[in-house]
Short mmCIF file of C-alpha atoms in Angstrom, two decimals:
data_model
loop_
_atom_site.label_atom_id
_atom_site.label_comp_id
_atom_site.label_asym_id
_atom_site.label_seq_id
_atom_site.Cartn_x
_atom_site.Cartn_y
_atom_site.Cartn_z
CA MET A 1 74.60 -96.22 -92.81
CA TYR A 2 76.70 -99.39 -93.03
CA LEU A 3 78.58 -99.80 -89.77
CA ALA A 4 81.03 -102.45 -91.03
CA ASN A 5 82.80 -99.89 -93.28
CA ASP A 6 83.79 -97.87 -90.25
CA TYR A 7 84.93 -100.87 -88.19
CA PRO A 8 86.87 -103.55 -90.16
CA LEU A 9 86.79 -105.94 -87.22
CA LEU A 10 83.00 -105.90 -87.33
CA SER A 11 83.16 -106.71 -91.05
CA ALA A 12 85.39 -109.71 -90.27
CA PHE A 13 82.94 -110.81 -87.59
CA TRP A 14 79.98 -110.66 -90.00
CA THR A 15 81.96 -112.56 -92.63
CA MET A 16 82.80 -115.32 -90.14
CA LEU A 17 79.19 -115.44 -88.96
CA TRP A 18 77.83 -115.84 -92.49
CA PHE A 19 80.48 -118.46 -93.30
CA PHE A 20 79.58 -120.37 -90.12
CA LEU A 21 75.87 -120.25 -90.97
CA TRP A 22 76.60 -121.39 -94.53
CA VAL A 23 78.62 -124.40 -93.27
CA MET A 24 75.92 -125.25 -90.71
CA TRP A 25 73.28 -125.08 -93.45
CA PHE A 26 75.15 -127.64 -95.56
CA PHE A 27 75.69 -129.82 -92.50
CA LEU A 28 71.96 -129.76 -91.79
CA LEU A 29 71.10 -130.41 -95.43
CA PHE A 30 73.37 -133.48 -95.63
CA LYS A 31 72.12 -134.77 -92.28
CA VAL A 32 68.53 -134.59 -93.54
CA VAL A 33 69.40 -136.30 -96.83
CA PHE A 34 71.24 -139.12 -95.01
CA ASP A 35 68.33 -139.49 -92.60
CA ILE A 36 65.90 -139.83 -95.50
CA PHE A 37 67.90 -142.78 -96.84
CA ARG A 38 68.43 -144.31 -93.37
CA ASP A 39 64.75 -144.32 -92.43
CA ASP A 40 63.36 -147.84 -92.80
CA THR A 41 59.76 -146.78 -92.18
CA LEU A 42 59.58 -144.72 -95.38
CA SER A 43 58.70 -146.44 -98.62
CA GLY A 44 60.73 -145.87 -101.76
CA TRP A 45 58.17 -143.35 -103.01
CA GLY A 46 58.21 -141.54 -99.69
CA LYS A 47 61.99 -141.29 -99.77
CA ALA A 48 61.89 -140.05 -103.36
CA GLY A 49 59.23 -137.46 -102.48
CA TRP A 50 61.15 -136.09 -99.50
CA LEU A 51 64.38 -136.06 -101.50
CA VAL A 52 62.80 -134.13 -104.38
CA PHE A 53 61.23 -131.70 -101.90
CA VAL A 54 64.60 -131.15 -100.17
CA ILE A 55 66.50 -130.73 -103.44
CA VAL A 56 63.99 -128.55 -105.32
CA LEU A 57 63.10 -126.28 -102.36
CA PRO A 58 66.06 -126.81 -100.01
CA PHE A 59 65.25 -124.28 -97.27
CA LEU A 60 61.56 -125.07 -97.10
CA GLY A 61 62.12 -128.80 -97.60
CA VAL A 62 64.68 -129.10 -94.79
CA PHE A 63 62.61 -127.06 -92.35
CA VAL A 64 59.41 -128.98 -93.11
CA TYR A 65 61.32 -132.28 -92.76
CA LEU A 66 62.71 -131.18 -89.38
CA ILE A 67 59.26 -130.16 -88.16
CA ALA A 68 57.52 -133.30 -89.45
CA ARG A 69 60.17 -135.93 -88.74
CA GLY A 70 62.77 -134.29 -86.48
CA LYS A 71 61.87 -136.27 -83.36
CA ASP A 72 62.25 -139.58 -85.18
CA MET A 73 65.51 -138.30 -86.69
CA GLY A 74 67.06 -138.09 -83.21
CA ARG A 75 65.72 -141.53 -82.30
CA ARG A 76 67.30 -143.02 -85.42
CA ASP A 77 70.63 -141.38 -84.53
CA VAL A 78 70.53 -142.96 -81.07
CA GLU A 79 69.56 -146.38 -82.49
CA GLN A 80 72.39 -146.25 -85.00
CA ALA A 81 74.91 -145.28 -82.30
CA ARG A 82 73.73 -148.17 -80.11
CA ALA A 83 73.93 -150.63 -83.01
CA GLN A 84 77.46 -149.48 -83.86
CA LYS A 85 78.53 -149.80 -80.22
CA LYS A 86 77.00 -153.27 -80.00
CA MET A 87 78.79 -154.38 -83.19
CA PHE A 88 82.08 -152.93 -81.92
CA ASP A 89 81.71 -154.63 -78.53
CA SER A 90 80.93 -157.98 -80.13
CA TYR A 91 83.92 -157.57 -82.45
CA VAL A 92 86.20 -156.83 -79.50
CA ARG A 93 84.83 -159.80 -77.54
CA GLU A 94 85.20 -162.09 -80.56
CA THR A 95 88.71 -160.90 -81.32
CA ALA A 96 89.92 -160.96 -77.73
CA GLY A 97 88.26 -164.29 -76.97
CA GLY A 98 89.35 -165.92 -80.21
CA SER A 99 92.78 -166.83 -78.89
CA ARG A 100 91.44 -168.66 -75.83
CA THR A 101 91.25 -172.39 -75.95
CA SER A 102 88.56 -174.53 -74.39
CA SER A 103 89.15 -176.70 -71.34
CA ALA A 104 89.06 -179.83 -73.47
CA ASP A 105 91.79 -178.45 -75.75
CA GLU A 106 93.96 -177.55 -72.77
CA LEU A 107 93.48 -180.99 -71.22
CA ALA A 108 94.43 -182.61 -74.53
CA LYS A 109 97.60 -180.50 -74.70
CA LEU A 110 98.45 -181.42 -71.12
CA ALA A 111 97.92 -185.12 -71.83
CA GLU A 112 100.16 -184.85 -74.90
CA MET A 113 102.85 -183.12 -72.86
CA ARG A 114 102.62 -185.89 -70.23
CA THR A 115 102.94 -188.67 -72.82
CA ARG A 116 105.99 -186.97 -74.37
CA GLY A 117 107.55 -186.73 -70.92
CA ASP A 118 107.65 -182.94 -70.81
CA ILE A 119 105.80 -182.89 -67.49
CA THR A 120 105.50 -185.41 -64.69
CA GLN A 121 102.29 -187.04 -63.50
CA GLU A 122 102.20 -184.72 -60.47
CA GLU A 123 102.59 -181.61 -62.65
CA PHE A 124 99.87 -182.96 -64.94
CA GLN A 125 97.48 -183.35 -62.00
CA GLN A 126 98.23 -179.80 -60.78
CA ALA A 127 97.66 -178.29 -64.23
CA LYS A 128 94.53 -180.41 -64.72
CA ALA A 129 93.13 -179.12 -61.43
CA LEU A 130 93.80 -175.55 -62.61
CA VAL A 131 92.04 -176.14 -65.93
CA LEU A 132 89.02 -177.76 -64.30
CA SER A 133 88.74 -174.95 -61.74
CA GLY A 134 88.45 -172.38 -64.54
CA ASN A 135 91.98 -171.03 -64.45
CA SER A 136 94.10 -171.98 -67.40
CA PRO A 137 97.80 -172.61 -67.01
CA THR A 138 100.03 -170.60 -69.33
CA GLY A 139 102.46 -172.40 -71.58
CA ASP A 140 105.54 -171.88 -69.41
CA ALA A 141 103.70 -172.45 -66.14
CA ALA A 142 102.32 -175.78 -67.39
CA ARG A 143 105.76 -176.96 -68.47
CA VAL A 144 107.34 -176.10 -65.14
CA GLY A 145 104.39 -177.28 -63.12
CA THR A 146 103.74 -174.05 -61.25
CA PRO A 147 100.24 -172.65 -61.04
CA SER A 148 99.29 -169.74 -63.23
CA PRO A 149 99.21 -166.29 -61.56
CA ARG A 150 95.59 -165.79 -62.72
#
């Protein structure tokens, strides 16, 4: 007796369950294939062998791969996530720090402003003290001679 004929909601449930399992199967299959290519410890022949095994006998190949190399698969995922985070952090630091000028550049700009007469000798000394202490005067603060709020 097939119970789903009597209860259409149960039939919808079984359809959704099989669809979910089908999608999860493809997700697992692609994850295994990508892991085969990502693994640096496998030789070219090893990668080709695993790939043929996974393509020719997909269910058996994926399950054997997960049993044999599943632990390393998780480790490679973590390593890749750490490497991506490290690259992103270095990109952010490089991009955010790229607009900062060095102390020597700031002192040269201050000296140029003093020779043009934009700031007085006293303002130059105040801004120079700020630069040498590690705080950099902003453009407007250096012209007016007031210390930077940083």
